[in-house]
Amino acid sequence: MDWTGATDVLRWLRESDPAKVRSLLEEADAVRRREVGDEVHLRGLVEVSNRCVRDCAYCGIAVSHRDLVRYRMTAEEVLACARMAARLGFGTVVLQGGEDYGLTREWVAGVVRAIRQETPLAITLSLGERPDEDLIAWREAGADRYLLRFETTDQDLYRQIHPPLPGETRDRFQILARLRELDYEVGSGIMVGIPGQTWETLARDLWRFREMDLDMIGIGPFIPHPETPLGRPGVPDAGPDQVPANEDTVLRCVALARLLRPDANIPSTTALATINRERGREHGLQCGANVVMPNLTPQRYRVLYEIYPAKASADEPPERTAEAVTRRVLALGRTIARGPGPRRGRGR
Ligand code: 5AD
């Protein structure tokens, strides 16, 4: 498929002929198979802390959510999860959390070193907009990858949903560029259907994936959380141009991301599995995705890591989640990848 710019993307987003949309999704599946194969990479997600200094208008663990019970896992608890990921045959562990400075530079570096020492896992961090010194120290400690979604390319919308901290000088794009310089594998992504997000914006978001040198691209629907400003009734949206946060739109975006960045690693996200519990995971994998991130967080913490409500598999033990995911992947005729997996494409 030839691409000249975001207007081509916009045309596909606005396409209303179901047969043409189907052909787009099928093309993305074919490109996925050709570029990254039938293997699905499993990354074990560990939600290390639900403390956060940020006040994002969409997020259930924002600092303003005062009633939420807060937790921070111990190093030993995180290590136990990493060991489980290795035991289950996963290639990667993802340590995700709110922007929590109680997770100190030294503490995270120590956990990364311990996982390195004890397991063959690749280590992904997703801990927010941390200072340069932290990102440097963690890379030196052995972290391989960093995830930081830019959420939207519309700067006004971004400022509304993501209030800056006082004195902040870097935006997420600058941090993503810095992560690249530090030789992390870099992942980013967006939410689809943020109130105020237009089709034009979404087309630019997807085009940005092509312009940026991303290794991983995560796309999920916006899911309103009732305890947040964007989850309360009567939130203004973009009217007739508002992007819906539905499965069809997300799948179209996953497919477009695959076609725009053929060799990227693209997860079928938990948020997608949340809006279609029966088939969301599968549909993502059939429209261009090649990664799944089963949640390995201990159950008592998992229920508190409520960035949006009714998160898929929030209520089951980690082994069960892993098993269920594996079953779903195999039922699609796909295979489970071993090892950390390549930066992009098939090779290392
Ligand atoms: N709905 C959907 N996704 C959300 N995220 C945070 N809050 C929500 C929500 N209410 C996503 C953001 C963030 C990632 C960790 O989770 O894109 O970057």
PDB file of C-alpha atoms and ligand atoms in Angstrom, residues 58-60 96 126 148-149 151 172 190-191 220-225 271 305 307-309, ligand 1:
ATOM      1  CA  TYR A  58      -8.613  10.010  31.941  1.00  0.00           C
ATOM      2  CA  CYS A  59      -6.758   7.854  34.419  1.00  0.00           C
ATOM      3  CA  GLY A  60      -8.205   6.072  37.443  1.00  0.00           C
ATOM      4  CA  GLN A  96       4.597  -0.655  34.784  1.00  0.00           C
ATOM      5  CA  SER A 126       6.801   1.832  31.771  1.00  0.00           C
ATOM      6  CA  LEU A 148       5.558   5.819  27.050  1.00  0.00           C
ATOM      7  CA  ARG A 149       2.427   6.540  25.060  1.00  0.00           C
ATOM      8  CA  GLU A 151      -1.691   9.498  23.832  1.00  0.00           C
ATOM      9  CA  ARG A 172       6.691  13.081  25.831  1.00  0.00           C
ATOM     10  CA  ILE A 190      -2.424   6.305  21.793  1.00  0.00           C
ATOM     11  CA  MET A 191      -5.908   6.027  23.171  1.00  0.00           C
ATOM     12  CA  GLY A 220      -6.414   0.879  22.938  1.00  0.00           C
ATOM     13  CA  PRO A 221      -9.861   2.402  23.320  1.00  0.00           C
ATOM     14  CA  PHE A 222     -10.415   5.192  25.826  1.00  0.00           C
ATOM     15  CA  ILE A 223     -12.553   3.705  28.614  1.00  0.00           C
ATOM     16  CA  PRO A 224     -14.288   6.242  30.889  1.00  0.00           C
ATOM     17  CA  HIS A 225     -13.501   5.881  34.581  1.00  0.00           C
ATOM     18  CA  ALA A 271      -8.224  -2.230  26.893  1.00  0.00           C
ATOM     19  CA  TYR A 305      -4.427  -0.787  39.474  1.00  0.00           C
ATOM     20  CA  ILE A 307      -6.587   2.904  35.290  1.00  0.00           C
ATOM     21  CA  TYR A 308     -10.014   2.164  33.800  1.00  0.00           C
ATOM     22  CA  PRO A 309     -12.895   0.113  35.229  1.00  0.00           C
TER      23      PRO A 309
HETATM   24  N1  5AD B   1      -8.913   4.205  29.202  1.00  0.00           N
HETATM   25  C1  5AD B   1      -8.065   3.612  28.334  1.00  0.00           C
HETATM   26  N2  5AD B   1      -6.734   3.634  28.467  1.00  0.00           N
HETATM   27  C2  5AD B   1      -6.231   4.279  29.523  1.00  0.00           C
HETATM   28  N3  5AD B   1      -4.968   4.482  29.893  1.00  0.00           N
HETATM   29  C3  5AD B   1      -4.971   5.174  31.030  1.00  0.00           C
HETATM   30  N4  5AD B   1      -6.232   5.451  31.405  1.00  0.00           N
HETATM   31  C4  5AD B   1      -7.043   4.906  30.473  1.00  0.00           C
HETATM   32  C5  5AD B   1      -8.451   4.860  30.282  1.00  0.00           C
HETATM   33  N5  5AD B   1      -9.305   5.455  31.131  1.00  0.00           N
HETATM   34  C6  5AD B   1      -3.828   4.056  29.095  1.00  0.00           C
HETATM   35  C7  5AD B   1      -2.973   5.259  28.685  1.00  0.00           C
HETATM   36  C8  5AD B   1      -1.647   4.988  29.361  1.00  0.00           C
HETATM   37  C9  5AD B   1      -1.660   3.482  29.484  1.00  0.00           C
HETATM   38  C10 5AD B   1      -0.744   2.934  30.509  1.00  0.00           C
HETATM   39  O1  5AD B   1      -2.994   3.199  29.812  1.00  0.00           O
HETATM   40  O2  5AD B   1      -2.796   5.267  27.271  1.00  0.00           O
HETATM   41  O3  5AD B   1      -0.530   5.447  28.636  1.00  0.00           O
END
